[in-house]
Amino acid sequence: MGTPRSSRQSLVMSARANLAAALSRWLGNGLLLAITSVAAIGVLFILFFIARDAVPFFQLRGFKEFFTSTHWYPSQEPVEFGALSIFVGSGLVTLGAALVAAPLGVAAALCLSDVLPFGVRQAVKPVIEMLAAIPSVAYGFFALVVFAPWLQRLGAITGTNALNVSIILGIMALPTVVSVSEDALQAVGRELREGSYALGATRAETLLRTIVPAASSGILAAVLLGIMRALGETMVVWMASGNAAQIPDPWFNFLEPVRTLTATIAGDMGEADHVTGSARYHVLFAMGLCLLLFCFACNLISEWVVSIQRRKLKGE
Amino acid sequence: MKWFTMAVCAALMAATTVTAEEKLVLDGSTTVGPIAKAFAEYYMSMNPDVNVTVSESGSGNGAKSLIHGTCDIANLSRFMKDNEFTAAAEAGVMPVAHVVAMDGIAMVVHPSNPVKELTVAQVRDIYAGKITNWSDLGGPDRDIVVVSRDTNSGTYETFYNLVMTHKVDGEKVKEKIQSGAEYVGSNGAARQRVQSTPAAIAYVGLGFVDRTVKDLTIEGVDATPESVASGRYAIARPLFMFTNGYPKLGSHVHAFTTIHLSPKGQEIVEEIGFVPVTKY
């Protein structure tokens, strides 16, 4: 809506105004670039400093013991840094959390995006997202004080075990899985849904045969993000996993206590300074580096998967 | 000029008295923490111009703080280690130990557990994984859930030195704690695990034993203040406060590290569940 006055103004700017505009644009862009690079550089710095402190461990102790031995006695004489059981513990707990979070989260997302009426959805979604707002120490306290005795009453010898932590971590990962996979389901266009109905498919068939396959890469990305959430969680596992550095027998026995990478780093950090033995200090950074690289890989895969979906939905 | 010099001197004195007297920083063991906190409360009520802060970051961190000069008094539930002394000497810090109280480590089990007494050797075998069922100890047929403090804690260190280390044919043998043992981050958490787990056994500081758990007799001696103070109870240890050199007489650090020698200090130590070093 151009008023007569503005249309009468000259379109050509004076040289000075032109320079000022260019300068301010330049400054603005520079500032934004600087702010953005703070985050990016921060990540690089973290990677650099963790790697710098992790490398001495491998120089001191080599790779074999760390990745293949299950003897974790960092404060003993002679020290042993076999972290295999801790890797297995982290993997087991993450697997358990994924088994809890993936089906529940995807089902909830389907329900939210395609089944529930709009009004209900508006009420339910914030409640699910509120799960993400509960501090992890509160989850841990619940796991230790309420959930563990309850599992024992159901017959587990000890309540602080892989199952306990898996379920709690699964619940903690739910909001991530639900909201990312719901976004993916929403991104499946109306045309696909209507096309499916037009071909005579029922709602269930449309959901499971058309929408879910179309959104599958987004759903996979959601699950991967949830897995990263579970893998990186520290407080809950430190409080409720039992922290026993052992591989359960058999390996999928979720009723035995396990120890994870994150809990080991958190629990051993206090004593493990330069002052009290350097290998013990650096081994924690080696664990941190492994965690970081794994999460990095997960992140890359989920980015890649999402980009595939975007291309697919554009129509190929 | 004379007035000016005097004014500067006065200002300097005021500044030094303010900075030197206002703050007393303590850091270290979670076991000694409650004693330090109670002492701090008492001391601040006596000296309102002094601000005492007590952090509980573990014995190792306490020693570290003293070496780095970030605390005045380090609370340790064990004696300083060789490498900590070396690091301190390199940093120009001369750690001096003050024994403020005695602590017994009690073995606790669920109240429903019929087992009443153990020997130190039996406790060692349980933690080493050689005894795995309560039926071997006269209890029900149930696998033992072994709960230990994290390796970062002074309580672990003491338990490890007093129980897991023993002499076989005159040679020191250090038994490993079995890999199936669960690790918890505090005395309170250890007690909580035992309260809620019928098959569990854990070790906690004497001050943490209450009615919700049952403490076991070790070598026929019950863990009581008397048996700990007299040295009859097997799993007992002194608790330390470390300062950089012996504190200057009359300083706040000196006053603080001698509270435990006063009747009031002994009362405080006893109230929290530890054992005073001096009999009164």
XYZ file of C-alpha atoms in Angstrom:
596
model
C 0.000 0.000 0.000
C 2.181 2.851 -1.215
C 0.970 6.281 -0.205
C 1.277 9.025 -2.774
C 4.027 10.665 -0.728
C 6.335 7.681 -0.649
C 5.927 7.029 -4.317
C 7.007 10.573 -4.994
C 10.301 10.064 -3.062
C 13.430 9.541 -5.063
C 14.478 5.937 -5.536
C 18.117 6.850 -5.961
C 20.011 7.164 -2.646
C 22.733 9.678 -2.058
C 26.281 8.311 -2.043
C 26.499 8.842 1.694
C 23.289 7.018 2.477
C 24.414 4.259 0.170
C 27.700 3.887 2.061
C 25.918 3.943 5.435
C 23.514 1.260 4.290
C 26.334 -0.912 2.983
C 28.317 -0.446 6.168
C 25.427 -1.298 8.446
C 24.568 -4.326 6.365
C 28.177 -5.408 6.499
C 28.392 -4.868 10.264
C 25.111 -6.638 10.875
C 26.135 -9.636 8.832
C 29.523 -9.709 10.522
C 27.959 -9.627 13.951
C 25.562 -12.426 13.090
C 28.412 -14.474 11.647
C 30.437 -13.930 14.809
C 27.565 -15.026 17.034
C 26.952 -18.105 14.941
C 30.588 -19.053 14.855
C 30.821 -18.861 18.660
C 28.636 -21.953 18.820
C 30.477 -23.725 16.012
C 33.907 -22.834 17.355
C 32.770 -23.905 20.824
C 32.065 -27.392 19.529
C 35.443 -27.539 17.807
C 37.184 -26.363 20.961
C 35.450 -28.993 23.071
C 36.461 -31.672 20.597
C 40.020 -30.372 20.538
C 40.489 -30.157 24.293
C 38.919 -33.526 24.999
C 41.040 -35.157 22.307
C 44.142 -33.431 23.659
C 43.602 -34.974 27.095
C 42.465 -38.324 25.727
C 45.503 -39.010 23.549
C 47.980 -39.284 26.491
C 45.945 -42.162 27.884
C 46.418 -44.210 24.742
C 50.079 -43.266 24.701
C 50.431 -44.470 28.297
C 48.326 -47.610 28.188
C 47.714 -48.463 24.528
C 44.384 -49.405 22.967
C 44.093 -53.111 23.660
C 43.388 -53.094 27.387
C 40.896 -50.215 27.196
C 38.726 -51.789 24.514
C 39.057 -55.512 25.242
C 39.499 -56.045 28.997
C 36.650 -56.034 31.500
C 38.854 -55.348 34.535
C 38.069 -51.830 35.692
C 40.164 -51.087 38.778
C 41.286 -47.478 38.386
C 42.241 -46.951 42.025
C 43.963 -50.239 42.675
C 47.580 -51.294 42.627
C 48.284 -52.349 39.912
C 45.747 -50.229 38.056
C 43.601 -51.759 35.339
C 41.648 -49.742 32.812
C 39.582 -52.348 30.981
C 36.508 -50.442 29.870
C 34.807 -53.106 27.759
C 32.184 -53.801 30.415
C 31.496 -50.063 30.674
C 31.024 -49.795 26.905
C 28.682 -52.780 27.066
C 26.826 -51.158 29.970
C 26.337 -47.926 28.049
C 25.238 -49.858 24.975
C 22.849 -52.059 26.923
C 21.182 -49.170 28.684
C 20.904 -47.195 25.444
C 19.453 -50.188 23.635
C 16.923 -50.643 26.430
C 15.974 -46.986 26.323
C 15.533 -47.171 22.550
C 13.326 -50.235 22.927
C 11.150 -48.277 25.339
C 11.191 -44.899 23.635
C 10.960 -45.859 19.959
C 7.659 -47.788 19.870
C 6.022 -45.594 22.512
C 7.253 -42.369 20.988
C 6.344 -43.228 17.396
C 2.926 -44.515 18.423
C 2.307 -41.348 20.419
C 3.423 -39.214 17.475
C 1.085 -41.078 15.099
C -1.748 -40.640 17.525
C -1.017 -36.949 17.903
C -0.647 -36.187 14.232
C -3.389 -38.311 12.679
C -5.758 -39.831 15.206
C -6.573 -37.417 17.986
C -8.859 -34.453 17.332
C -7.145 -31.101 17.133
C -8.293 -29.886 20.567
C -6.994 -32.941 22.394
C -3.702 -32.706 20.569
C -3.259 -29.121 21.688
C -3.636 -30.295 25.288
C -1.576 -33.495 25.106
C 1.483 -32.271 23.253
C 2.585 -29.715 25.874
C 2.192 -32.374 28.559
C 4.542 -34.726 26.707
C 6.966 -31.906 26.130
C 6.882 -31.153 29.840
C 8.673 -34.487 30.392
C 11.728 -32.779 28.957
C 11.500 -30.005 31.532
C 11.813 -32.300 34.564
C 15.390 -32.135 35.903
C 17.294 -35.382 35.427
C 18.158 -35.578 39.120
C 14.423 -35.748 39.840
C 14.148 -38.707 37.458
C 17.132 -40.272 39.195
C 15.631 -39.797 42.633
C 12.396 -41.376 41.457
C 14.311 -44.286 39.900
C 16.304 -44.904 43.077
C 13.687 -44.361 45.774
C 10.430 -45.408 44.140
C 11.118 -47.501 41.071
C 13.981 -49.667 42.400
C 12.105 -51.019 45.466
C 9.109 -51.605 43.222
C 11.173 -53.733 40.830
C 12.491 -55.659 43.832
C 8.993 -56.398 44.976
C 8.352 -57.815 41.508
C 11.232 -60.237 42.006
C 14.437 -58.528 40.904
C 17.307 -59.179 43.327
C 18.469 -55.595 43.039
C 16.330 -52.733 41.835
C 19.141 -50.525 40.602
C 19.783 -52.352 37.366
C 19.833 -51.938 33.602
C 16.059 -52.396 33.326
C 15.307 -49.607 35.774
C 17.577 -47.169 33.987
C 16.400 -48.252 30.531
C 12.781 -47.507 31.356
C 13.541 -44.157 32.981
C 15.863 -43.123 30.126
C 13.223 -44.237 27.654
C 10.711 -41.928 29.297
C 13.266 -39.118 29.286
C 13.896 -39.624 25.568
C 10.155 -39.680 24.770
C 9.633 -35.937 24.248
C 12.462 -35.823 21.697
C 11.195 -38.862 19.831
C 7.581 -37.696 19.903
C 8.117 -34.158 18.760
C 10.651 -34.901 16.027
C 8.677 -37.813 14.597
C 5.458 -35.826 14.816
C 7.108 -33.101 12.778
C 8.113 -35.742 10.241
C 4.550 -37.104 10.076
C 3.136 -33.603 9.694
C 5.567 -32.949 6.875
C 3.922 -35.741 4.859
C 1.635 -33.686 2.706
C -2.135 -33.649 2.569
C -2.022 -34.923 -1.012
C -0.543 -38.251 0.050
C -3.169 -38.759 2.729
C -6.037 -37.765 0.438
C -4.614 -39.824 -2.413
C -4.522 -42.843 -0.158
C -8.105 -42.328 0.990
C -9.165 -41.777 -2.605
C -7.784 -45.180 -3.522
C -10.083 -46.688 -0.924
C -7.630 -47.258 1.925
C -8.967 -47.232 5.462
C -7.513 -44.889 8.037
C -5.352 -47.654 9.528
C -4.029 -48.599 6.086
C -3.337 -44.974 5.260
C -1.463 -44.520 8.514
C 0.648 -47.650 8.415
C 1.123 -48.188 4.677
C 1.355 -44.631 3.396
C 2.237 -42.082 6.042
C 4.686 -44.062 8.146
C 6.748 -45.237 5.134
C 6.756 -41.698 3.754
C 7.970 -40.317 7.077
C 10.237 -43.263 7.897
C 13.515 -41.429 7.556
C 12.262 -38.622 9.810
C 11.114 -41.180 12.342
C 14.526 -42.853 12.212
C 16.147 -39.492 12.829
C 13.830 -38.959 15.817
C 14.821 -42.312 17.282
C 18.509 -41.533 16.774
C 18.113 -38.217 18.561
C 16.352 -40.024 21.397
C 19.200 -42.537 21.565
C 21.710 -39.728 21.844
C 19.704 -38.268 24.693
C 19.774 -41.613 26.499
C 23.456 -42.261 25.826
C 24.533 -38.874 27.160
C 22.367 -38.871 30.270
C 24.459 -39.000 33.439
C 22.592 -38.284 36.650
C 19.969 -41.000 36.306
C 22.455 -43.726 35.446
C 24.838 -42.639 38.192
C 22.023 -42.883 40.728
C 20.102 -45.903 39.539
C 22.153 -48.216 37.312
C 24.088 -49.809 40.181
C 27.446 -48.811 38.650
C 28.807 -52.339 38.679
C 31.580 -52.663 36.099
C 30.529 -56.036 34.742
C 29.023 -57.523 31.623
C 25.715 -59.094 32.658
C 25.441 -62.843 32.265
C 23.942 -63.437 29.691
C 24.666 -60.073 28.092
C 20.988 -59.184 27.687
C 20.173 -59.804 31.356
C 18.626 -56.433 32.114
C 18.122 -57.339 35.779
C 21.805 -56.994 36.612
C 23.493 -53.726 37.584
C 25.690 -52.124 34.924
C 28.039 -49.169 34.685
C 27.985 -46.591 31.909
C 30.589 -44.261 30.422
C 28.840 -41.116 31.599
C 28.423 -42.340 35.172
C 32.059 -43.421 35.304
C 33.226 -39.998 34.178
C 30.981 -38.266 36.701
C 31.843 -40.613 39.542
C 35.602 -40.778 39.077
C 36.304 -37.162 38.204
C 36.897 -36.036 41.790
C 39.847 -38.253 42.632
C 41.293 -38.381 39.160
C 43.307 -35.215 38.883
C 46.860 -34.682 37.677
C 47.799 -34.985 41.328
C 46.686 -38.539 41.742
C 47.925 -40.463 38.743
C 47.737 -39.215 35.217
C 46.489 -42.308 33.379
C 43.464 -42.292 35.624
C 42.793 -38.693 34.706
C 43.232 -39.197 30.985
C 41.163 -42.369 30.825
C 38.058 -40.325 31.597
C 38.800 -38.067 28.657
C 39.295 -41.130 26.489
C 35.795 -42.220 27.503
C 34.469 -38.731 26.855
C 36.038 -38.775 23.405
C 34.414 -42.115 22.595
C 31.028 -40.763 23.712
C 31.513 -37.603 21.703
C 32.518 -39.456 18.547
C 29.572 -41.816 18.864
C 27.096 -38.961 19.342
C 28.762 -37.132 16.458
C 28.240 -40.153 14.223
C 24.611 -40.468 15.351
C 24.053 -36.807 14.636
C 25.573 -37.051 11.158
C 23.466 -40.094 10.347
C 20.272 -38.422 11.506
C 21.086 -35.261 9.507
C 21.721 -37.399 6.461
C 18.509 -39.356 6.981
C 16.473 -36.166 7.358
C 17.934 -34.753 4.158
C 16.928 -37.953 2.359
C 13.386 -37.521 3.570
C 13.303 -33.908 2.481
C 14.339 -34.950 -1.024
C 11.864 -37.787 -1.066
C 8.955 -35.581 -0.052
C 9.807 -33.037 -2.715
C 8.864 -35.813 -5.078
C 11.336 -38.223 -6.550
C 52.721 14.125 55.305
C 52.591 12.495 58.711
C 48.824 12.502 58.664
C 48.814 11.058 55.213
C 51.123 8.167 56.191
C 49.002 7.400 59.229
C 45.849 7.416 57.160
C 47.401 5.029 54.643
C 48.552 2.733 57.456
C 45.105 2.754 59.010
C 43.470 2.021 55.686
C 45.895 -0.841 55.016
C 45.278 -2.310 58.458
C 41.552 -2.051 58.004
C 41.849 -3.732 54.616
C 44.004 -6.585 55.920
C 41.815 -7.196 58.940
C 38.742 -7.291 56.715
C 40.216 -9.692 54.178
C 42.019 -11.852 56.746
C 39.215 -12.197 59.228
C 36.064 -12.382 57.252
C 36.342 -15.693 55.473
C 37.267 -19.233 56.419
C 36.948 -21.771 53.612
C 36.694 -25.511 54.231
C 36.498 -28.186 51.570
C 36.697 -31.954 51.409
C 35.191 -35.183 52.697
C 31.453 -35.716 52.838
C 32.032 -37.668 56.052
C 33.852 -34.882 57.866
C 31.500 -32.321 56.281
C 28.761 -32.558 58.926
C 31.317 -32.027 61.713
C 32.813 -29.053 59.900
C 29.372 -27.602 59.300
C 28.337 -27.943 62.938
C 31.659 -26.431 64.024
C 31.136 -23.615 61.526
C 27.679 -22.850 62.882
C 29.008 -22.790 66.429
C 32.048 -20.732 65.476
C 30.028 -18.154 63.564
C 27.652 -17.751 66.482
C 30.680 -17.018 68.689
C 32.388 -14.775 66.082
C 29.719 -12.974 64.050
C 32.340 -11.180 61.929
C 33.664 -14.462 60.499
C 32.085 -16.214 57.571
C 32.828 -19.946 57.407
C 31.934 -21.828 54.242
C 32.040 -25.624 54.088
C 32.021 -27.514 50.775
C 31.768 -31.279 50.517
C 33.501 -32.411 47.370
C 35.271 -35.517 48.644
C 38.588 -36.120 50.393
C 40.559 -36.085 47.152
C 39.126 -32.745 46.121
C 39.702 -31.361 49.610
C 43.394 -32.223 49.449
C 43.511 -30.700 45.983
C 41.934 -27.463 47.233
C 44.488 -27.192 50.044
C 47.339 -27.762 47.590
C 45.938 -25.162 45.187
C 45.390 -22.762 48.087
C 41.656 -22.461 47.452
C 40.715 -23.537 50.978
C 42.070 -22.828 54.476
C 41.202 -26.195 55.940
C 40.836 -29.479 54.045
C 38.573 -32.106 55.563
C 39.850 -35.614 54.900
C 38.368 -38.887 56.024
C 41.725 -40.568 55.349
C 45.330 -39.557 55.762
C 46.933 -37.668 52.908
C 48.432 -39.871 50.223
C 52.096 -39.883 49.257
C 51.485 -38.252 45.910
C 49.311 -35.578 47.506
C 52.113 -34.771 49.955
C 54.537 -34.579 47.049
C 52.222 -32.289 45.107
C 51.739 -30.149 48.216
C 55.475 -29.846 48.853
C 56.018 -28.877 45.222
C 53.362 -26.173 45.593
C 54.988 -24.923 48.814
C 52.197 -26.192 51.039
C 53.021 -28.054 54.259
C 50.000 -30.137 55.245
C 49.499 -30.550 58.992
C 46.955 -33.058 60.285
C 44.482 -32.390 63.073
C 42.476 -35.432 64.196
C 39.060 -33.998 65.025
C 37.076 -37.180 65.642
C 36.987 -40.942 65.205
C 34.721 -42.705 62.773
C 33.701 -46.327 62.765
C 32.603 -47.939 59.515
C 29.529 -50.006 60.250
C 28.409 -52.936 58.116
C 24.672 -52.580 57.592
C 22.050 -54.986 56.286
C 18.279 -54.944 55.882
C 16.424 -55.205 59.231
C 14.755 -58.423 58.062
C 18.131 -60.138 57.608
C 18.701 -62.726 60.377
C 22.499 -62.553 60.093
C 23.862 -60.821 63.216
C 27.611 -60.996 63.091
C 30.475 -61.302 60.664
C 34.223 -61.434 60.859
C 36.420 -59.058 58.901
C 37.481 -62.043 56.786
C 33.861 -62.816 55.961
C 33.192 -59.202 54.985
C 36.280 -59.343 52.774
C 35.071 -62.547 51.117
C 31.638 -61.040 50.497
C 33.122 -57.988 48.805
C 35.661 -60.080 46.899
C 32.859 -62.266 45.565
C 33.950 -65.468 47.343
C 30.778 -65.601 49.439
C 27.785 -64.849 47.231
C 24.776 -66.191 49.112
C 23.373 -65.289 52.520
C 22.828 -69.005 53.243
C 26.611 -69.388 53.578
C 26.413 -67.000 56.520
C 23.414 -68.520 58.241
C 20.855 -66.406 56.432
C 18.145 -67.136 53.878
C 18.922 -68.548 50.433
C 19.339 -65.242 48.664
C 22.109 -63.800 46.487
C 23.992 -61.052 48.294
C 23.643 -57.581 46.766
C 26.999 -55.954 47.487
C 26.892 -52.166 47.806
C 30.092 -50.149 47.934
C 30.871 -46.436 48.050
C 32.376 -44.998 44.867
C 36.142 -45.213 44.531
C 36.268 -41.434 44.834
C 35.246 -41.450 48.491
C 37.344 -41.539 51.642
C 35.002 -44.144 53.083
C 35.867 -46.481 50.196
C 39.546 -45.830 50.741
C 39.286 -46.637 54.436
C 37.156 -49.720 53.884
C 39.574 -50.885 51.228
C 42.563 -50.405 53.512
C 40.975 -51.815 56.661
C 39.017 -54.726 55.192
C 40.129 -55.634 51.688
C 43.834 -55.427 52.485
C 45.142 -58.264 54.622
C 48.252 -60.236 55.307
C 48.771 -63.715 53.923
C 51.969 -65.404 55.122
C 53.338 -62.045 56.195
C 52.724 -60.459 52.814
C 50.237 -57.684 52.125
C 47.487 -58.832 49.771
C 44.952 -56.420 48.332
C 41.759 -58.174 47.364
C 39.756 -56.757 44.494
C 36.161 -55.826 45.062
C 34.077 -58.034 42.770
C 32.950 -56.513 39.506
C 29.298 -57.171 40.364
C 29.401 -54.768 43.310
C 27.143 -51.745 43.017
C 28.664 -48.334 43.614
C 26.786 -45.436 45.181
C 27.780 -41.815 45.557
C 27.154 -41.113 49.252
C 26.694 -42.646 52.712
C 23.030 -41.680 52.561
C 22.574 -43.441 49.227
C 24.288 -46.569 50.585
C 21.887 -46.602 53.544
C 18.946 -46.003 51.214
C 19.924 -48.987 49.066
C 20.062 -51.221 52.155
C 16.749 -49.918 53.520
C 14.979 -50.877 50.336
C 16.859 -54.071 49.399
C 16.424 -57.151 51.631
C 19.510 -58.916 50.224
C 21.884 -55.952 50.382
C 24.946 -55.302 52.482
C 26.739 -51.953 52.606
C 29.278 -50.078 54.664
C 28.548 -46.605 56.031
C 30.007 -44.210 58.579
C 28.835 -44.859 62.140
C 26.914 -41.590 62.078
C 24.712 -42.907 59.289
C 23.424 -45.978 61.136
C 19.787 -45.509 62.166
C 16.773 -47.675 62.880
C 15.951 -48.273 59.222
C 18.990 -50.552 58.840
C 20.669 -53.178 61.025
C 24.362 -52.898 61.838
C 26.340 -56.099 62.214
C 28.718 -57.113 64.972
C 32.241 -57.385 63.607
C 34.603 -59.873 65.288
C 32.136 -59.994 68.171
C 32.349 -56.243 68.790
C 29.407 -53.969 68.180
C 30.110 -50.689 66.416
C 29.555 -48.212 69.256
C 31.291 -44.934 70.151
C 33.039 -46.684 73.038
C 34.347 -49.598 71.007
C 35.548 -47.250 68.276
C 37.252 -44.774 70.623
C 39.006 -47.554 72.525
C 40.165 -49.205 69.292
C 38.405 -52.511 69.954
C 36.162 -52.221 66.907
C 38.061 -53.403 63.849
C 36.838 -51.079 61.101
C 37.524 -47.624 62.539
C 39.514 -44.608 61.452
C 40.446 -41.113 62.546
C 38.970 -38.094 60.703
C 41.269 -35.251 59.768
C 41.344 -31.565 59.119
C 44.493 -30.514 57.253
C 45.950 -27.024 57.347
C 48.897 -25.455 55.565
C 51.478 -25.541 58.370
C 50.384 -25.405 61.992
C 47.936 -22.483 62.103
C 49.200 -19.245 63.621
C 48.258 -19.202 67.290
C 45.275 -16.984 67.902
C 44.180 -17.036 64.255
C 40.712 -18.122 63.233
C 42.116 -21.245 61.596
C 43.822 -22.116 64.885
C 40.654 -21.514 66.871
C 38.639 -23.554 64.397
C 40.974 -26.560 64.400
C 40.947 -26.700 68.207
C 37.165 -26.626 68.659
C 37.102 -30.422 68.914
C 39.252 -30.226 72.074
C 36.675 -28.130 73.917
C 33.740 -29.721 75.798
C 31.342 -28.018 73.381
C 33.241 -29.407 70.395
C 33.122 -32.930 71.822
C 29.398 -32.546 72.380
C 28.941 -31.503 68.756
C 30.968 -34.463 67.476
C 28.923 -36.833 69.573
C 25.619 -35.282 68.552
C 26.327 -35.959 64.862
C 27.140 -39.583 65.597
C 30.923 -39.590 65.553
C 33.273 -40.378 68.384
C 35.262 -37.624 70.146
C 39.010 -38.166 70.331
C 39.249 -36.909 73.912
C 37.415 -38.311 76.894
C 35.783 -35.776 79.173
